[in-house]
Short mmCIF file of C-alpha atoms and ligand atoms in Angstrom, two decimals:
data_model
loop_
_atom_site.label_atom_id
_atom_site.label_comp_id
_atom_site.label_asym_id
_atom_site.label_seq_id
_atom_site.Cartn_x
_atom_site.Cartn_y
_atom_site.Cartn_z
CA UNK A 51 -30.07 4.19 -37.32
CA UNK A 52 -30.54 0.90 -39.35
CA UNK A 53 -31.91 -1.02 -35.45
CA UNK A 54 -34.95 -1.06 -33.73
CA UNK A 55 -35.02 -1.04 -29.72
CA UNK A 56 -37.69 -3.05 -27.23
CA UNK A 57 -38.41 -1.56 -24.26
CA UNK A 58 -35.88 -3.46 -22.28
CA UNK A 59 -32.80 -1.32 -23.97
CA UNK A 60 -32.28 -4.69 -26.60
CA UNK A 61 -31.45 -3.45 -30.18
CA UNK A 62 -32.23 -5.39 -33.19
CA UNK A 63 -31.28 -4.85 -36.84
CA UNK A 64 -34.34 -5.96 -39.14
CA UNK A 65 -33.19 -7.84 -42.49
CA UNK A 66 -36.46 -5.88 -44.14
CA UNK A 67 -39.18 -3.91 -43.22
CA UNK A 68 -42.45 -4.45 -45.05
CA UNK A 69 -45.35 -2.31 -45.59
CA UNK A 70 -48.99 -3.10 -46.37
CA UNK A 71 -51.04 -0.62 -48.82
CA UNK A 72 -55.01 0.10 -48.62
CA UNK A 73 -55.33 -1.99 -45.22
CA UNK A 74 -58.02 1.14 -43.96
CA UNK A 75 -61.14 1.59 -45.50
CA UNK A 76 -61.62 5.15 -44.98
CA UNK A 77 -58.06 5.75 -46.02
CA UNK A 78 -58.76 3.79 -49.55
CA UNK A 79 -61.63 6.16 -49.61
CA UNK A 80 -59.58 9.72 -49.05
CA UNK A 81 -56.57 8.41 -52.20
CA UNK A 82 -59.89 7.44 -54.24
CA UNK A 83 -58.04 4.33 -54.50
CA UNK A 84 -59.50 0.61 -54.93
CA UNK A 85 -59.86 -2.02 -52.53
CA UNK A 86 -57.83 -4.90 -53.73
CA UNK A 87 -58.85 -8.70 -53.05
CA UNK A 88 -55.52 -9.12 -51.67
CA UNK A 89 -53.20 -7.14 -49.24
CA UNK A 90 -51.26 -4.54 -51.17
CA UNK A 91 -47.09 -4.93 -50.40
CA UNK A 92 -44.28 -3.09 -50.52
CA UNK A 93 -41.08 -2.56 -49.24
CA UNK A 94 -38.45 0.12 -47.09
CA UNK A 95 -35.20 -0.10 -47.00
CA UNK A 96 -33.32 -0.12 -43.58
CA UNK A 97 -32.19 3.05 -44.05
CA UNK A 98 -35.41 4.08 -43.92
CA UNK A 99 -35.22 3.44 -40.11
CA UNK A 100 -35.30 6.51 -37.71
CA UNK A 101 -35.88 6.90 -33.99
CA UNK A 102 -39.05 8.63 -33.47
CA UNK A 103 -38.17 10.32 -30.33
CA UNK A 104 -36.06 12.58 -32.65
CA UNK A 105 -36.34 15.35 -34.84
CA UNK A 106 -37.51 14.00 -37.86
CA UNK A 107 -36.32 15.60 -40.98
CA UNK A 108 -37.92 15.51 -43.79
CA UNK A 109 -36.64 16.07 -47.57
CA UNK A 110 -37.04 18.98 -49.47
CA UNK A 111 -38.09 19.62 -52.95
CA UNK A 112 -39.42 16.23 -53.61
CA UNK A 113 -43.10 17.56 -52.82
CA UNK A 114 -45.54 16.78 -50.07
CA UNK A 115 -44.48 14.06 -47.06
CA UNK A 116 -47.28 13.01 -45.85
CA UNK A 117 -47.87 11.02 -42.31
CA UNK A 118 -49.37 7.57 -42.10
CA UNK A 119 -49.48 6.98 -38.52
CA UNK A 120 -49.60 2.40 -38.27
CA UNK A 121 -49.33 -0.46 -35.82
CA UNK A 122 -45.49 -2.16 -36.88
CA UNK A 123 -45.44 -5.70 -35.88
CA UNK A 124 -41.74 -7.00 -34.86
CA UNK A 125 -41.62 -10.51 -35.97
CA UNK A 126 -39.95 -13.31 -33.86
CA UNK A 127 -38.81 -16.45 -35.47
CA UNK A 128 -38.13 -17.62 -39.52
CA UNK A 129 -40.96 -18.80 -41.42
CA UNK A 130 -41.69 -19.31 -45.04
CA UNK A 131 -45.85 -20.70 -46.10
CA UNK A 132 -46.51 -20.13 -42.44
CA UNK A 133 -50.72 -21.44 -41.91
CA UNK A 134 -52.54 -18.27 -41.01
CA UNK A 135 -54.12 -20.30 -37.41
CA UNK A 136 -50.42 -20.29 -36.36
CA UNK A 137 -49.35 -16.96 -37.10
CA UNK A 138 -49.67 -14.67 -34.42
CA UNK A 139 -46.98 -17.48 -32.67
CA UNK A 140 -44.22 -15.68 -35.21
CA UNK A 141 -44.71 -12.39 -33.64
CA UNK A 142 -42.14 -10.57 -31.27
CA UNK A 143 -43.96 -7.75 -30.48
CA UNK A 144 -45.55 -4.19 -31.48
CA UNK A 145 -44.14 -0.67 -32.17
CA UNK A 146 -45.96 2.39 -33.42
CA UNK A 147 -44.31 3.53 -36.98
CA UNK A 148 -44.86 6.73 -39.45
CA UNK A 149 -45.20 5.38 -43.14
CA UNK A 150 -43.38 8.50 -44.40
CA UNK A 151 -44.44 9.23 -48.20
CA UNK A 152 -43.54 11.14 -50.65
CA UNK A 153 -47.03 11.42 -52.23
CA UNK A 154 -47.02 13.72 -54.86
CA UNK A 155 -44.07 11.16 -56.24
CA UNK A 156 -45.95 8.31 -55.37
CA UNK A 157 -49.42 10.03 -57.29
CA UNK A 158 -46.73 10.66 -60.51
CA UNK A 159 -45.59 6.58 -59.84
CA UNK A 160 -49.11 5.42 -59.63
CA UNK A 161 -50.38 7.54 -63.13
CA UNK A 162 -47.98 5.64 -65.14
CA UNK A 163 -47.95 1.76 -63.06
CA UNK A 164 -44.69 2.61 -61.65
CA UNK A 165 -43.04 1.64 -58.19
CA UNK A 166 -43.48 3.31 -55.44
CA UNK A 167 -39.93 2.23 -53.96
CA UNK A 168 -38.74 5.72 -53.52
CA UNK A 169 -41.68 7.35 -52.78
CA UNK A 170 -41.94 4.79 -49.50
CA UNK A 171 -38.44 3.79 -49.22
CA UNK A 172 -36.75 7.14 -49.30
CA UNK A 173 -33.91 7.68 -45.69
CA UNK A 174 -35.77 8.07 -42.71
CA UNK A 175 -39.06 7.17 -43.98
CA UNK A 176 -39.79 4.58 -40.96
CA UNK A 177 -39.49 6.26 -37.71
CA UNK A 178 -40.02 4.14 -35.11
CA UNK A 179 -41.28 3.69 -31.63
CA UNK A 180 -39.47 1.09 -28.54
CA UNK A 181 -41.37 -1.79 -29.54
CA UNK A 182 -42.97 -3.62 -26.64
CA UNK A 183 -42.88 -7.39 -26.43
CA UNK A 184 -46.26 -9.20 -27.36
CA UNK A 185 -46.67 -10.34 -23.74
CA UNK A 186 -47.02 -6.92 -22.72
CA UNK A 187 -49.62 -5.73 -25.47
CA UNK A 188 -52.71 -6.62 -25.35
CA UNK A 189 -56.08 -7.03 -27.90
CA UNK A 190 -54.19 -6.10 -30.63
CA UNK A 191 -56.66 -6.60 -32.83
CA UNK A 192 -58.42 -3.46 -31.03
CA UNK A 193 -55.85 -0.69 -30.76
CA UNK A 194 -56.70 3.14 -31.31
CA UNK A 195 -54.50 4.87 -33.20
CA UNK A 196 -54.23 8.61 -32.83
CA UNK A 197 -51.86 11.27 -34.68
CA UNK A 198 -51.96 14.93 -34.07
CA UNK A 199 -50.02 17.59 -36.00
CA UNK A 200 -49.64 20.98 -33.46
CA UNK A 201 -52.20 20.13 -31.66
CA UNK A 202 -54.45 19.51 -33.94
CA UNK A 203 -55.94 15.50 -34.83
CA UNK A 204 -55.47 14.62 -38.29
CA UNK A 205 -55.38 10.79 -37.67
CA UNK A 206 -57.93 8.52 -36.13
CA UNK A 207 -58.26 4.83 -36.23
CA UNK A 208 -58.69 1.37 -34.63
CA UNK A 209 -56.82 -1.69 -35.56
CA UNK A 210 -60.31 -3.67 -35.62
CA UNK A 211 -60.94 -1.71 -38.88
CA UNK A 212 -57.80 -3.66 -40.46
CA UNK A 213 -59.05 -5.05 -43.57
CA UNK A 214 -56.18 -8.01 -43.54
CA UNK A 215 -55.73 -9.01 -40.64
CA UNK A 216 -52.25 -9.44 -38.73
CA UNK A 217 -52.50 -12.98 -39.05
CA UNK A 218 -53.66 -12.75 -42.62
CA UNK A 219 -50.94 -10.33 -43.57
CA UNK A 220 -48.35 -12.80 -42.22
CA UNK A 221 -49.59 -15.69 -43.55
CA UNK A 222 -49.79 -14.06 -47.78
CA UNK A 223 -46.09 -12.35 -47.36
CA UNK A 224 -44.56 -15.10 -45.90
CA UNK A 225 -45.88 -17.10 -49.16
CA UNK A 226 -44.06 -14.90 -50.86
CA UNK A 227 -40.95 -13.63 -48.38
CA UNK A 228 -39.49 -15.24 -45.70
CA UNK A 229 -39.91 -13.83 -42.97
CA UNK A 230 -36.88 -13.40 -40.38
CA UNK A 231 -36.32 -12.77 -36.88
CA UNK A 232 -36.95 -9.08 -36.09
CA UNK A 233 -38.21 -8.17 -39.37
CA UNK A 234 -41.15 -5.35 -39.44
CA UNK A 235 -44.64 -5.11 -41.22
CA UNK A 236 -46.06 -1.73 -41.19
CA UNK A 237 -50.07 -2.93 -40.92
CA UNK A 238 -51.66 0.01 -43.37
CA UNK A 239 -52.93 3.50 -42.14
CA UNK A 240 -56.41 4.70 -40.85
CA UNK A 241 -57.83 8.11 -42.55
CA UNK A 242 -56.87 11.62 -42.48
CA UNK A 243 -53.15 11.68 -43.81
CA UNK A 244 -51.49 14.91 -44.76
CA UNK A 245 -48.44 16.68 -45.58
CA UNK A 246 -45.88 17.72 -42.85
CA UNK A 247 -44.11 20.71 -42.63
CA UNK A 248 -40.75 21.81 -41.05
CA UNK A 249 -41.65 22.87 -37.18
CA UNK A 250 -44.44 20.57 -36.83
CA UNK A 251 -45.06 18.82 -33.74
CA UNK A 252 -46.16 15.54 -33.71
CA UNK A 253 -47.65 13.65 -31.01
CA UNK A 254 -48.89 10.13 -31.65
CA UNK A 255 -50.17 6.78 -29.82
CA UNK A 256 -51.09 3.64 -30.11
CA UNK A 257 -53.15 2.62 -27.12
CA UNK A 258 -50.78 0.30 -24.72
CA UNK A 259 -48.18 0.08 -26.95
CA UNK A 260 -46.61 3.75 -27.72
CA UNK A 261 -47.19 7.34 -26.89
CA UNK A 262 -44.46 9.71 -28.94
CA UNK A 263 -44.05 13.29 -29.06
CA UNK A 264 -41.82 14.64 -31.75
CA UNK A 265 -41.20 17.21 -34.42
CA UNK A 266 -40.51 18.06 -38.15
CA UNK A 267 -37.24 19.24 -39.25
CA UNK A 268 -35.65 20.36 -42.95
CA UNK A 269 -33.59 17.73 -44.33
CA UNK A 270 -30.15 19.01 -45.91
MG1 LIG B 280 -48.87 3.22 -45.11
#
């Protein structure tokens, strides 16, 4: 799968999907990592892309995968410099997206100022969610976030808790990137990430805009 889907059945192939680092407090807390004074960026592949409704799978022998449950954010139109006050107007709509890591390669990556590309971009590191269109979500900036491994909640957040803001996050990568239609920002993760296993269920939601069940299977 290298497309996303909106709820009306339309499929979209992103030219990038972009993630934001140490966007959670408490989550900055739990990696004993430091709050930077701007966002923290990096990027997945397309290939990362996976439809969440499906089994998951999840490589082996590359050490611990762990879940980062965040809001995605489906852009809408080009822009490059684009002023923070009009940003929100370059969004499409919302999806709900696992950050799939590798951490224990990411931990080695950090230790010597290395990349995290394949730690974060490995295949089917971004399973994704329908994404609704903006008109249908609402307070965005006050979503719950929720992730449960069997049965069990491992992940709890709120969007308000966002350190950079949608807006804000738009408006600093778009310095940088241009942004395209139906490119994805992954917005950062709330506390309480872990390592998956194969069998796990996994049943996640963001308030109005996703509820997902799925599970955890071996890669080959
Ligand atoms: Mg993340």
């Amino acid at each position: 799968m290298k497309h996303i889907r909106f709820t009306d059945g339309k499929t979209y192939e992103p030219s990038k999907i972009i993630g934001i680092g140490r966007n959670y407090v408490a989550h900055i807390n739990e990696m004993n990592s430091e709050r930077t004074e701007e966002p923290v960026i990096f990027l997945k592949p397309n290939s990362a892309l996976h439809d969440i409704y499906k089994p998951i799978p999840i490589p082996q022998n590359m050490g611990s995968v762990h879940h980062e449950i965040e809001l995605a954010v489906c852009i809408g139109r080009d822009g490059k410099h684009i002023p923070r006050a009009d940003a929100m107007d370059y969004v499409e709509g919302y999806g709900l997206a696992l950050d799939l890591t590798l951490r224990d390669v990411q931990s080695a990556a950090k230790q010597k100022g290395l990349p995290w590309a394949l730690a974060k971009g490995f295949d089917r590191s971004c399973p994704v969610s329908e994404f609704v269109y903006k008109e249908q979500a609402e307070q965005v900036n006050n979503l719950n976030l929720r992730l449960m491994v069997n049965g069990a909640v491992r992940q709890e957040g709120n969007t308000k808790q966002m350190l950079f803001g949608i807006d804000e996050i738009i408006a600093y990568v778009s310095r940088f990137i241009s942004l395209l239609p139906r490119d994805i920002i992954l917005t950062g993760t709330p506390a309480g990430v872990g390592p998956l296993q194969n069998g796990d269920t996994i049943e996640a939601s963001i308030d109005n805009i996703a509820q997902v069940k799925t599970s955890v299977i071996r890669d080959k």
